mmCIF file of C-alpha atoms in Angstrom:
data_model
loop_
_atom_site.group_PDB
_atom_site.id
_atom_site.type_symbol
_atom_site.label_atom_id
_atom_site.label_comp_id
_atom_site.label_asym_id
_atom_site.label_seq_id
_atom_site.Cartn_x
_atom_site.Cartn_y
_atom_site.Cartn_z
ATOM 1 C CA UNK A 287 32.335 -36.840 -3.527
ATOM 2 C CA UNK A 288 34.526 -40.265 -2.879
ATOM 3 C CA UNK A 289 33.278 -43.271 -1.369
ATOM 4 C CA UNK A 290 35.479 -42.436 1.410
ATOM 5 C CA UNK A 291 33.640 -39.333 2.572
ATOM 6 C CA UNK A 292 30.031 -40.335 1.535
ATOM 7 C CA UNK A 293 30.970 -42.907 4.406
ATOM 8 C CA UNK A 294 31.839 -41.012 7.012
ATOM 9 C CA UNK A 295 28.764 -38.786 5.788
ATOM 10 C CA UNK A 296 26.495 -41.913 6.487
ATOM 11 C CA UNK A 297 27.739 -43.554 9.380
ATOM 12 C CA UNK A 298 27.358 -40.039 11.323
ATOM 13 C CA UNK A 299 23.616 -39.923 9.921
ATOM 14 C CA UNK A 300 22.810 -43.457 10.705
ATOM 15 C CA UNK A 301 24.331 -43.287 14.321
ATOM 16 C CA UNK A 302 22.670 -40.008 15.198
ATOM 17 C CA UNK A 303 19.542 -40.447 13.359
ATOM 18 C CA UNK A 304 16.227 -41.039 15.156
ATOM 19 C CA UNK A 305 13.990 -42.192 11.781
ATOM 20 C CA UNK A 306 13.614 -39.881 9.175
ATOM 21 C CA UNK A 307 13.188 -36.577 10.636
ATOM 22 C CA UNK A 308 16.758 -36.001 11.622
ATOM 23 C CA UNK A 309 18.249 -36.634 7.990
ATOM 24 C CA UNK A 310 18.444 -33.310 6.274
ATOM 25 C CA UNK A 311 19.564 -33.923 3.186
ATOM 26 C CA UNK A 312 20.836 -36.741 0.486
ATOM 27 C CA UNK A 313 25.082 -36.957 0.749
ATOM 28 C CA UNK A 314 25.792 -40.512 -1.628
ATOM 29 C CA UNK A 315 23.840 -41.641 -5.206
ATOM 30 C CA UNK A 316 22.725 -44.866 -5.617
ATOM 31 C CA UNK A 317 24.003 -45.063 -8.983
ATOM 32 C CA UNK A 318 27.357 -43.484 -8.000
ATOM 33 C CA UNK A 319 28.156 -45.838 -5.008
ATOM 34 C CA UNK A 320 27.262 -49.174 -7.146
ATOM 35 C CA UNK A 321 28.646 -47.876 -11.069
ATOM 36 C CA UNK A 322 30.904 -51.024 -11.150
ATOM 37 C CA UNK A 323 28.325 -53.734 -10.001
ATOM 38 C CA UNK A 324 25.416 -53.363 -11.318
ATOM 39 C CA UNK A 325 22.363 -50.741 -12.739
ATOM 40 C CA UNK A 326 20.212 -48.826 -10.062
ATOM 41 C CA UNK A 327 16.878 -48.185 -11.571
ATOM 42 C CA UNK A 328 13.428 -46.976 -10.557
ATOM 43 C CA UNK A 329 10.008 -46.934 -11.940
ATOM 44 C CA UNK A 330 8.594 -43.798 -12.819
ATOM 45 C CA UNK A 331 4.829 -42.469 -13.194
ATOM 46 C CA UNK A 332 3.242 -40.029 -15.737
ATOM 47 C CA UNK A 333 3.287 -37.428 -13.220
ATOM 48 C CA UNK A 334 6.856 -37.856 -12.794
ATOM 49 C CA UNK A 335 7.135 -37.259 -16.376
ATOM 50 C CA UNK A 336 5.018 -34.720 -16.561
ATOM 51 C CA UNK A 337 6.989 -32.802 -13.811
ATOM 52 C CA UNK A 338 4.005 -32.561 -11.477
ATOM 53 C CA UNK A 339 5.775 -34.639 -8.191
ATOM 54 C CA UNK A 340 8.365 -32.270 -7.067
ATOM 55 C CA UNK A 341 9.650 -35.032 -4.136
ATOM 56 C CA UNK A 342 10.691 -36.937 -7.120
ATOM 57 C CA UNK A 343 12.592 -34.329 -9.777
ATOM 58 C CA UNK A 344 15.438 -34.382 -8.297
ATOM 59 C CA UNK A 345 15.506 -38.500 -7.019
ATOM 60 C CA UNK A 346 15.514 -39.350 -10.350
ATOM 61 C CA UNK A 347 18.574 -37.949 -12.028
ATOM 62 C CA UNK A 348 20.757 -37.923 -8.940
ATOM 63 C CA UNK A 349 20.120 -41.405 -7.775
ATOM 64 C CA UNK A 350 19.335 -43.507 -10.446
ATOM 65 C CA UNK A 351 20.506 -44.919 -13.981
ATOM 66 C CA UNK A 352 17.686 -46.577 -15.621
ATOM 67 C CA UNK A 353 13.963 -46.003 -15.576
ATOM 68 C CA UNK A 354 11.064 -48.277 -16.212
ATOM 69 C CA UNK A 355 7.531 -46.662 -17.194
ATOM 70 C CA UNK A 356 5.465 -47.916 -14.313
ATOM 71 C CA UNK A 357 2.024 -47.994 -16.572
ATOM 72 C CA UNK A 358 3.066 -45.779 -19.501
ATOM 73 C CA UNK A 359 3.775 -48.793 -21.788
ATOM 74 C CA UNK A 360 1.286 -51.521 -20.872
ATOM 75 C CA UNK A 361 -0.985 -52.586 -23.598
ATOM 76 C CA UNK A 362 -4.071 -50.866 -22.245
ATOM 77 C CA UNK A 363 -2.161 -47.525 -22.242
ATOM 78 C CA UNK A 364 -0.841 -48.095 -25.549
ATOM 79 C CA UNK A 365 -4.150 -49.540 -27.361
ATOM 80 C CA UNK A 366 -7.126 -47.437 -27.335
ATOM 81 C CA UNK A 367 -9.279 -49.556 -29.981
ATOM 82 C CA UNK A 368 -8.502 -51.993 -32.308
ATOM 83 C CA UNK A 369 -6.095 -50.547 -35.183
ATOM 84 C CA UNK A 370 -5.491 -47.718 -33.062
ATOM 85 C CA UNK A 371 -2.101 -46.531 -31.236
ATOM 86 C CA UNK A 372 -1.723 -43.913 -28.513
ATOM 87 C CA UNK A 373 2.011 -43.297 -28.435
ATOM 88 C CA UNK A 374 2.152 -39.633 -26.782
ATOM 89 C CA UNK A 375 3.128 -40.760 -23.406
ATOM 90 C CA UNK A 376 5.638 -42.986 -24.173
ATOM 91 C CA UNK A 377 6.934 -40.960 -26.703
ATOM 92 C CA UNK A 378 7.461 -38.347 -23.552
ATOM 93 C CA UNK A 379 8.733 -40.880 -21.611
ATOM 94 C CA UNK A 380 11.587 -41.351 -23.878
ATOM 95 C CA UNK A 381 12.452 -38.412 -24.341
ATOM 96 C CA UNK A 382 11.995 -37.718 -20.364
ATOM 97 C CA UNK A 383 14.700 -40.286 -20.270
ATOM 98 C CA UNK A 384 16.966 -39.074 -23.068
ATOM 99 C CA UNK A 385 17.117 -35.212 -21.070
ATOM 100 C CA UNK A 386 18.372 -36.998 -17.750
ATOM 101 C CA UNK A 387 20.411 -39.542 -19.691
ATOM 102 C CA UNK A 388 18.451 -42.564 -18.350
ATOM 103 C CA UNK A 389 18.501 -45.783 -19.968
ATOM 104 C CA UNK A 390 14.970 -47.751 -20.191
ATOM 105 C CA UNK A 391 13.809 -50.780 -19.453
ATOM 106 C CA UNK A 392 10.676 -51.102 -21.582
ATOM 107 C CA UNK A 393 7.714 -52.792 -19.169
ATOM 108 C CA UNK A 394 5.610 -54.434 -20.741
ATOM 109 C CA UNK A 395 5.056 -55.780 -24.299
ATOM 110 C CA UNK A 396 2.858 -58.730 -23.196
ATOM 111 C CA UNK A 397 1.210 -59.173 -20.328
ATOM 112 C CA UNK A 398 -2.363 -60.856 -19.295
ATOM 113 C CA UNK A 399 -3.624 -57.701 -16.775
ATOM 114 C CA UNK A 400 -3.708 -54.401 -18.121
ATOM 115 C CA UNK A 401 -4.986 -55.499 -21.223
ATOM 116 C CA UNK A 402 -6.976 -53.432 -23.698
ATOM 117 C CA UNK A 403 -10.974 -54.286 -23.448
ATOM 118 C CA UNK A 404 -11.272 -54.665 -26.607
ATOM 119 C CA UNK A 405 -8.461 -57.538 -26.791
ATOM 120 C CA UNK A 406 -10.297 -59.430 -24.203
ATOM 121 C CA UNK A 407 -13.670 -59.645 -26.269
ATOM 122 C CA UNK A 408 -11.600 -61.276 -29.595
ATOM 123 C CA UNK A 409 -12.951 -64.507 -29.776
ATOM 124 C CA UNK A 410 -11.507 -65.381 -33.249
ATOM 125 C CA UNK A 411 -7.539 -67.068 -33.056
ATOM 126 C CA UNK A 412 -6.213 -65.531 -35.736
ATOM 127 C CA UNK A 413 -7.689 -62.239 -34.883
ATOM 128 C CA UNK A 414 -6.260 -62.709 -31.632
ATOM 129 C CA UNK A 415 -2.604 -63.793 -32.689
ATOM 130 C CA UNK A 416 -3.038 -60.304 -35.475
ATOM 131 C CA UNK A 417 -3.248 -58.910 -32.446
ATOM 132 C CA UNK A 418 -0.423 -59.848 -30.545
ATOM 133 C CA UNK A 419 1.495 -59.845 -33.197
ATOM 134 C CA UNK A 420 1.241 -56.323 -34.306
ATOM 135 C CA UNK A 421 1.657 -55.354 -30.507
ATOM 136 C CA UNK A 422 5.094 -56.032 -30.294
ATOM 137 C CA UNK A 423 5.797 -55.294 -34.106
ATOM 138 C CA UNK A 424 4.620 -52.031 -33.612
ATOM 139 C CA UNK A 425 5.379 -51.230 -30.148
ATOM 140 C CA UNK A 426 9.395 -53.184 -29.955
ATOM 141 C CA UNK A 427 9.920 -52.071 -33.442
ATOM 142 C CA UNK A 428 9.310 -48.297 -32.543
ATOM 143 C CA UNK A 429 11.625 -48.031 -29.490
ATOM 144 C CA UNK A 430 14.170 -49.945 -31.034
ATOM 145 C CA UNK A 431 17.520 -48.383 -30.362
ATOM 146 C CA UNK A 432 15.744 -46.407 -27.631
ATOM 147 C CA UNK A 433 15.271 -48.736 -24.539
ATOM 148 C CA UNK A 434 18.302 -50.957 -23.296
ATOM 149 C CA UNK A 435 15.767 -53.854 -23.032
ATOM 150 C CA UNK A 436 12.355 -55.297 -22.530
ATOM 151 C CA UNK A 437 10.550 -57.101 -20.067
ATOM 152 C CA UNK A 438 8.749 -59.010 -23.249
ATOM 153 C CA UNK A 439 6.553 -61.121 -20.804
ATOM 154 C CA UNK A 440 5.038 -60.668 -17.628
ATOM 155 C CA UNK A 441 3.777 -62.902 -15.159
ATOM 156 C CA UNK A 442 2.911 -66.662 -17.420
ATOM 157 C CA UNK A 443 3.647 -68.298 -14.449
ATOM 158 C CA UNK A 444 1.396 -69.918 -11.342
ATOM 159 C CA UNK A 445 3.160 -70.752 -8.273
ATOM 160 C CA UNK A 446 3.532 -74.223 -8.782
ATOM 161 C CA UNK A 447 5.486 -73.401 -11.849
ATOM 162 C CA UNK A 448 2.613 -74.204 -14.647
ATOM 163 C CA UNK A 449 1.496 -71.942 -17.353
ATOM 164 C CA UNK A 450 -0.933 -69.162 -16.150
ATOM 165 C CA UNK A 451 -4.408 -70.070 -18.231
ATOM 166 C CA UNK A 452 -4.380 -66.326 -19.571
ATOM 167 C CA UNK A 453 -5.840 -65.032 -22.939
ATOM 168 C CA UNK A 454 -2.489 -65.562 -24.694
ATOM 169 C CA UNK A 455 -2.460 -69.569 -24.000
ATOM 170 C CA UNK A 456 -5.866 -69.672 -24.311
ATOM 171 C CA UNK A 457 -5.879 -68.624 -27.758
ATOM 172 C CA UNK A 458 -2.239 -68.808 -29.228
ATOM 173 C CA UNK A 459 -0.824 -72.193 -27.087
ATOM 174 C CA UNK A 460 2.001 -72.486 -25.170
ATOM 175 C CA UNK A 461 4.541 -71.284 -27.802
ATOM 176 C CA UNK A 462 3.431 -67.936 -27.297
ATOM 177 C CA UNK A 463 6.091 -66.614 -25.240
ATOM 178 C CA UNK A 464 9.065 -67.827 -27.647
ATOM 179 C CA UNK A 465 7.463 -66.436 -30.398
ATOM 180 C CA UNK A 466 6.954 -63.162 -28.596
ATOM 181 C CA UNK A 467 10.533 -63.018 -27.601
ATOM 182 C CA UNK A 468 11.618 -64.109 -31.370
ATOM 183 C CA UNK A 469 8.680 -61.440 -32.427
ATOM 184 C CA UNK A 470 10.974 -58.946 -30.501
ATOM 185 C CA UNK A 471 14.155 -59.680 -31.307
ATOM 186 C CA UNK A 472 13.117 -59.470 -35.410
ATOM 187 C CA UNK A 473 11.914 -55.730 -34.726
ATOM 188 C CA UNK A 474 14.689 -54.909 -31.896
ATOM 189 C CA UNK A 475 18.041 -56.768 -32.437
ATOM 190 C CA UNK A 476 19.735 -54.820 -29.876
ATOM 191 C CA UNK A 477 17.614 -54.609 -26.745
ATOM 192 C CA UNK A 478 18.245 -57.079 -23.991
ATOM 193 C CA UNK A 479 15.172 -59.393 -23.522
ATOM 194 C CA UNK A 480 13.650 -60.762 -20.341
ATOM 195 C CA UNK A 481 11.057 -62.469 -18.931
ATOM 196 C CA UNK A 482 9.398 -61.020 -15.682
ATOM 197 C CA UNK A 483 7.858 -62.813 -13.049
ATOM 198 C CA UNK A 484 7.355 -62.566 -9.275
ATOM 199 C CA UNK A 485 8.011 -65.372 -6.777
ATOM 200 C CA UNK A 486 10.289 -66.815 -9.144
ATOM 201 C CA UNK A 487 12.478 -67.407 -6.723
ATOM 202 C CA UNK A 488 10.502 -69.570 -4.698
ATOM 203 C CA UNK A 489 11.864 -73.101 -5.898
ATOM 204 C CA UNK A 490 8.294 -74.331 -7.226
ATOM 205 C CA UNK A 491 7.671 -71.581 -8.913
ATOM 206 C CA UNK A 492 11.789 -71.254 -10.099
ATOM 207 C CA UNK A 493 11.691 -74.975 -11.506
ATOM 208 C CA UNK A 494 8.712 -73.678 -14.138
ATOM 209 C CA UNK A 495 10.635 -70.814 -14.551
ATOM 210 C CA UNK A 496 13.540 -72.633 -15.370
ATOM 211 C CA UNK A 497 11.963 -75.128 -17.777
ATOM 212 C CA UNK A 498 10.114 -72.049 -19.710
ATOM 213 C CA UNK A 499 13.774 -70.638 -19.978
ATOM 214 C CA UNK A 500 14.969 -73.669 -21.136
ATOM 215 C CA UNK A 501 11.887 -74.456 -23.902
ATOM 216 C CA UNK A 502 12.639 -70.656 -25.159
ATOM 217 C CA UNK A 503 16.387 -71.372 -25.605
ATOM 218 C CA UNK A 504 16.012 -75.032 -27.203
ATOM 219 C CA UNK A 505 13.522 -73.004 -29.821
ATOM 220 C CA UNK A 506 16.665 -71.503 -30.656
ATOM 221 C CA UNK A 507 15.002 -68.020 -29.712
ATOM 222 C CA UNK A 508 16.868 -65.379 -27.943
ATOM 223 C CA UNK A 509 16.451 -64.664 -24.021
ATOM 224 C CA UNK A 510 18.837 -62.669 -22.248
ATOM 225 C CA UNK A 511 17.639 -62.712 -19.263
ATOM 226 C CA UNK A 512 15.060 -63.101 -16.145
ATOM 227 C CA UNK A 513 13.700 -60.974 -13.762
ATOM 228 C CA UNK A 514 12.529 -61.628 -9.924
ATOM 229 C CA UNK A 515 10.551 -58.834 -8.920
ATOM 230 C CA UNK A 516 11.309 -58.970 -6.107
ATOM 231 C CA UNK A 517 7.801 -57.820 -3.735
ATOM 232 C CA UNK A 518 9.000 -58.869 -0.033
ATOM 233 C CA UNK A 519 7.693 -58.279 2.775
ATOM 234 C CA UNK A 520 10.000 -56.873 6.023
ATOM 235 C CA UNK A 521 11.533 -59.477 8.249
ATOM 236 C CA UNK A 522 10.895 -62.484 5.399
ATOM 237 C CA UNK A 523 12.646 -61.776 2.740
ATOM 238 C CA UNK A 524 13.682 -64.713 1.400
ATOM 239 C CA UNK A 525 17.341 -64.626 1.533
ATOM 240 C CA UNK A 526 18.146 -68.262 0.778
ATOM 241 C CA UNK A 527 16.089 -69.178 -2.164
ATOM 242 C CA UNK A 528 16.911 -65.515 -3.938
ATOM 243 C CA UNK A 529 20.716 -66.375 -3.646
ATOM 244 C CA UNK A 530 20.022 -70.077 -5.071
ATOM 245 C CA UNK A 531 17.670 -68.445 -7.481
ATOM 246 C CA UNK A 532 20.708 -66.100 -9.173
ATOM 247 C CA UNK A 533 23.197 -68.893 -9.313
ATOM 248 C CA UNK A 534 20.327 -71.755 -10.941
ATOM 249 C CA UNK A 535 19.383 -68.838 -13.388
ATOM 250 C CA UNK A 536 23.274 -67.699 -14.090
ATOM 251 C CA UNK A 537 23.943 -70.684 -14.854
ATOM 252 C CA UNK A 538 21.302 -70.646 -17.720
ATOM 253 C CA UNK A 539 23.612 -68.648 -19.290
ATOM 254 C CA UNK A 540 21.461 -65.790 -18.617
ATOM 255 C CA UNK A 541 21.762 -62.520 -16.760
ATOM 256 C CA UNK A 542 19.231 -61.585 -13.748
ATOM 257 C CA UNK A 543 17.654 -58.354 -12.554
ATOM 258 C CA UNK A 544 15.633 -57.278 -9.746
ATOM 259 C CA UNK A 545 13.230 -55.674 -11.389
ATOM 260 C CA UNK A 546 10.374 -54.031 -8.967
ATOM 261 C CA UNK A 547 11.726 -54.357 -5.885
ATOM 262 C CA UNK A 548 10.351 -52.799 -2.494
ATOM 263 C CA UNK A 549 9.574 -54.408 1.249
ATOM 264 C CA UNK A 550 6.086 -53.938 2.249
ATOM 265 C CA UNK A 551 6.002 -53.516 6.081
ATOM 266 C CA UNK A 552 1.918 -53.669 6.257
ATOM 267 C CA UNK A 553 -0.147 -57.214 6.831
ATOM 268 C CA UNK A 554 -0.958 -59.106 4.125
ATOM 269 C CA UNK A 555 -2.387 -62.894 4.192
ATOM 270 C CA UNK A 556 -0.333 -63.736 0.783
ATOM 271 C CA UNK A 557 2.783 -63.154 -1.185
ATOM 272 C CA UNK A 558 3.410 -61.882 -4.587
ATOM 273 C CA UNK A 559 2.035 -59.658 -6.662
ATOM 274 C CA UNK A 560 -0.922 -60.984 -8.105
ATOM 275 C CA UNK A 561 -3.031 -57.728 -8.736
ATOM 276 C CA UNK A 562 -6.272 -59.167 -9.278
ATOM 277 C CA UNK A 563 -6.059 -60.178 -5.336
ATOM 278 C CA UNK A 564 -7.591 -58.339 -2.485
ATOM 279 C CA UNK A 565 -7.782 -57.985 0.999
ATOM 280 C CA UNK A 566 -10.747 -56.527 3.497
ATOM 281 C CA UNK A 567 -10.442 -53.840 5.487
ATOM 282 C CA UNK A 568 -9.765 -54.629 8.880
ATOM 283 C CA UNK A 569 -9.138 -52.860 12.319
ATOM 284 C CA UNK A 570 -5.535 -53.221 11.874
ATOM 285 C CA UNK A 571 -5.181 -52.957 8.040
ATOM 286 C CA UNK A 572 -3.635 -49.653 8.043
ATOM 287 C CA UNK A 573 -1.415 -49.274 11.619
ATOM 288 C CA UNK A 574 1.188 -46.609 10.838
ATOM 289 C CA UNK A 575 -1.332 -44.119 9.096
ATOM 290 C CA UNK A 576 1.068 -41.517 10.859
ATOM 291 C CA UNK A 577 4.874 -43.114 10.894
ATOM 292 C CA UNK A 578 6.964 -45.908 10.797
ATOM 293 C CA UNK A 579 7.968 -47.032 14.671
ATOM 294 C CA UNK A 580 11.571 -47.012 14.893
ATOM 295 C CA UNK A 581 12.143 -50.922 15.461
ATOM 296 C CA UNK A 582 10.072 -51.506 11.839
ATOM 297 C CA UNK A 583 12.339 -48.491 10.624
ATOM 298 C CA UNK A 584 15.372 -50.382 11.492
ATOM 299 C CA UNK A 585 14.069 -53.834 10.436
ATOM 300 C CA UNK A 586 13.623 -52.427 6.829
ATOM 301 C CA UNK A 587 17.132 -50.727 6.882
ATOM 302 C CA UNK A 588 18.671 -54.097 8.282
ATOM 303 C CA UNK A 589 16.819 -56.252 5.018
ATOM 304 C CA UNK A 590 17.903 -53.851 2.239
ATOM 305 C CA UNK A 591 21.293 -53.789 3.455
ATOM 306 C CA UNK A 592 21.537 -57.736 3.915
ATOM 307 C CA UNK A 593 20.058 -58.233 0.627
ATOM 308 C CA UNK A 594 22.277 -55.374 -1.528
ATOM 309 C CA UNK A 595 25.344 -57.284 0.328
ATOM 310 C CA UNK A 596 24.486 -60.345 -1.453
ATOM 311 C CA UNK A 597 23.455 -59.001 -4.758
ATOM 312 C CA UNK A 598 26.751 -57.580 -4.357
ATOM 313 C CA UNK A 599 28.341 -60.787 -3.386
ATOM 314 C CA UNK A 600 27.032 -61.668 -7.279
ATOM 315 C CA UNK A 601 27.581 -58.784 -8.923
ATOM 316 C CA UNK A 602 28.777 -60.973 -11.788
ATOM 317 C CA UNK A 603 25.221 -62.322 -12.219
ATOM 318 C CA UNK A 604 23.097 -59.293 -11.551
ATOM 319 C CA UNK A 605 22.727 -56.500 -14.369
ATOM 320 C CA UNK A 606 19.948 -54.764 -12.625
ATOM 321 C CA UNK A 607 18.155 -53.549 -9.851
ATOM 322 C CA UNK A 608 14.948 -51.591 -10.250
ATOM 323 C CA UNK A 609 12.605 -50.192 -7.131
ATOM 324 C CA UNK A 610 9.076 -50.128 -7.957
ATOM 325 C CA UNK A 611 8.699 -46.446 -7.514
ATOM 326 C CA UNK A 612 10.898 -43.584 -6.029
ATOM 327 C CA UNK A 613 9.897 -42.785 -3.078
ATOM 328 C CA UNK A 614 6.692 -44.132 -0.633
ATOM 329 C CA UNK A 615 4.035 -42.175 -1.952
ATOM 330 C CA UNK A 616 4.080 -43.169 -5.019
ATOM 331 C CA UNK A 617 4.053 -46.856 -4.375
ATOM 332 C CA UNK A 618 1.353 -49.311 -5.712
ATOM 333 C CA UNK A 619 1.257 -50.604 -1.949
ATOM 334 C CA UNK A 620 -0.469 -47.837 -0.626
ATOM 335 C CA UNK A 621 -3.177 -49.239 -2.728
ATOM 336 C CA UNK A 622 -2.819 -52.741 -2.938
ATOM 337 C CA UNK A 623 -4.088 -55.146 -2.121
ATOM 338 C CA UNK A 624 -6.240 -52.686 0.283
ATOM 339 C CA UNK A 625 -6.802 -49.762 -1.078
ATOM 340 C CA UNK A 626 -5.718 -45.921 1.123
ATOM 341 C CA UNK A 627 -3.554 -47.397 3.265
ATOM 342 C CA UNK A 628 0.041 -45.877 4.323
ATOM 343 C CA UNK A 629 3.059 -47.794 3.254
ATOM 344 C CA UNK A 630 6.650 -47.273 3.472
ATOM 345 C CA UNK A 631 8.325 -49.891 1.179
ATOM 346 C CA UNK A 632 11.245 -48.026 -0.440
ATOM 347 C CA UNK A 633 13.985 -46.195 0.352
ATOM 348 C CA UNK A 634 12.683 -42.118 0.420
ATOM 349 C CA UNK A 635 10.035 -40.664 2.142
ATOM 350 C CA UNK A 636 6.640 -39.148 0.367
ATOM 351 C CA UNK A 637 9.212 -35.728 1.402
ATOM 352 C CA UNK A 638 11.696 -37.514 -1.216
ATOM 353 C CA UNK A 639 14.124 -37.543 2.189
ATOM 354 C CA UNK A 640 16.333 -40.588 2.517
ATOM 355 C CA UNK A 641 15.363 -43.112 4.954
ATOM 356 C CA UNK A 642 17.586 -45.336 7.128
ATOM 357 C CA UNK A 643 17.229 -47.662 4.587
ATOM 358 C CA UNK A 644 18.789 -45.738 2.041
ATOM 359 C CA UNK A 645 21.847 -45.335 4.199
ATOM 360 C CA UNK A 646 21.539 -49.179 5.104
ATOM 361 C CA UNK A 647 22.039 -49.664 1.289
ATOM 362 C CA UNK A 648 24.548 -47.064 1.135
ATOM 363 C CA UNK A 649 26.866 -48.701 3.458
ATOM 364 C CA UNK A 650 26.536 -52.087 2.154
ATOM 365 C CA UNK A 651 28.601 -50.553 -1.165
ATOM 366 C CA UNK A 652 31.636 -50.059 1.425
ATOM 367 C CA UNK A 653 32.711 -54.120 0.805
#
């Protein structure tokens, strides 16, 4: 199907459309509609893998180009006990990808949350640096050739732009991310390496980000490239510091991805990701238990398409865009940071049915 006639397709949908329920069925591929700018990814659970979420079979080969393992490769997964490896997952992840001619983005090789127990109880340095070390030997060295890159570290960064005080700086210092991006590169030559972080585009947060960057490069160390998460909420996404974000990092000499992006449309008190943060319950913690009203339906559609117009407007920069999940019901939001609550973040339905989002990000392809 052309461009051409996947617009006509989606203009008719969006115009006649009344939410969801009128949209019958999926006319125009993410990947397809963006092949020239830039990657369209998702990130996709063991159940998706396993073939046990039939909303999401078909999502995944038809509208997307790369896959990130949502939990499959964290440490904790990974690490059963001290000298011990579980890689039957991942291994199926792999090849889950290699069937529907994916490409991976490997998330994540170090990271302070979703750490094994047992790491967190080493209380000797050099047991502690064995192992991190082995970690990404073992784990980088075996997908080598296998995953297009890695998000090598995850989340070092407070808001005001200082090293988190995790178990990594604790014990190994503050070189530990270069050497875990050299670590990487030694055991994986080819794969593109970032570092991950949300709220990095928030310019407090962006300077650190920038000056980690920048201490990772002067080691002479490899870095390919950063990643903004991306976790916004509807009707504040911050346009204006994630367009000055792209060009300060471009002009690193670095590439940028979006790497888990959704827009939460439930309250929250704070921004980011930080999973160890929570909310209470309150009486209106959960207010669209059965649907999305129409003007937060169109809100949602009008941010996705405003921000895919200017990740378009820097194609150039951007390599990637990944949505942190496929469709609603799988999303992290629904328990986070209050858990059994109904969220709509992305761009399908718990059905798997496009939303006027999708169209909305559809349409912003016809530049």
């Amino acid at each position: 199907m052309n461009k051409l006639f996947s617009f006509f397709i989606t203009a008719a949908l969006i115009s006649g459309c009344a939410g969801t329920r009128q949209i019958r069925s999926v006319t125009a591929s993410l990947k397809d509609m963006y092949k020239n700018d830039f990657l369209i990814g998702a990130a996709v659970s063991w159940q998706q893998v396993e073939g046990k979420d039939p909303a999401a079979f078909n999502l995944i080969s038809r509208q997307f180009n790369t896959i990130t393992p949502e939990n499959i490769m964290k440490e904790e997964e990974l690490r059963p006990a001290w000298g011990e490896y579980d890689f039957s997952r991942a291994d199926r992840f792999i090849d889950f990808a290699k069937a529907h001619h994916l490409q991976v983005n490997g998330h994540t090789l170090i990271w302070h949350s979703q750490m094994p127990a047992f790491a967190r109880s080493i209380e000797s340095v050099d047991s502690f640096r064995t192992f991190f070390t082995d970690h990404i030997r073992k784990v980088a060295g075996r997908y080598s050739g296998k995953v297009q890159s890695w998000d090598v570290v995850n989340e070092a960064l407070n808001e005001d732009g200082t090293l988190r005080k995790s178990p990594f700086l604790n014990k190994l210092g503050d070189n530990y991310i270069a050497d875990a991006f050299k670590l990487t590169n030694e055991v994986s030559p080819g794969t593109d390496l970032y570092y991950n972080d949300y709220n990095n585009e928030q310019p407090e947060k962006r300077a650190g980000c920038i000056a980690l960057i920048k201490k990772i490069q002067q080691a002479g160390v490899r870095i390919d490239g950063v990643g903004i998460q991306g976790h916004w909420h509807v009707g504040k996404v911050p346009f204006k510091e994630i367009e000055e974000s792209i060009l300060e990092y471009a002009a690193l000499g670095i590439k940028v991805a979006i790497t888990e992006l959704d827009i939460e449309v439930l309250p929250r008190n704070f921004t980011g990701a930080e999973v160890s943060q929570q909310m209470k319950t309150e009486t209106n913690s959960n207010p669209y238990v059965k649907e999305l009203p129409e003007t937060v339906q169109k809100q949602i559609a009008d941010d996705y398409g405003r921000l895919f117009k200017l990740l378009l407007k820097h194609k150039d920069k951007i390599a990637r865009v990944t949505f942190w999940g496929v469709h609603d019901g799988q999303s992290w939001l629904n328990d986070w940071p209050i858990p059994g609550r109904t969220n709509y973040p992305l761009l399908f339905d718990r059905n798997g049915k496009p939303k006027p989002a999708f169209y909305s990000v559809i349409a912003a392809s016809k530049r």
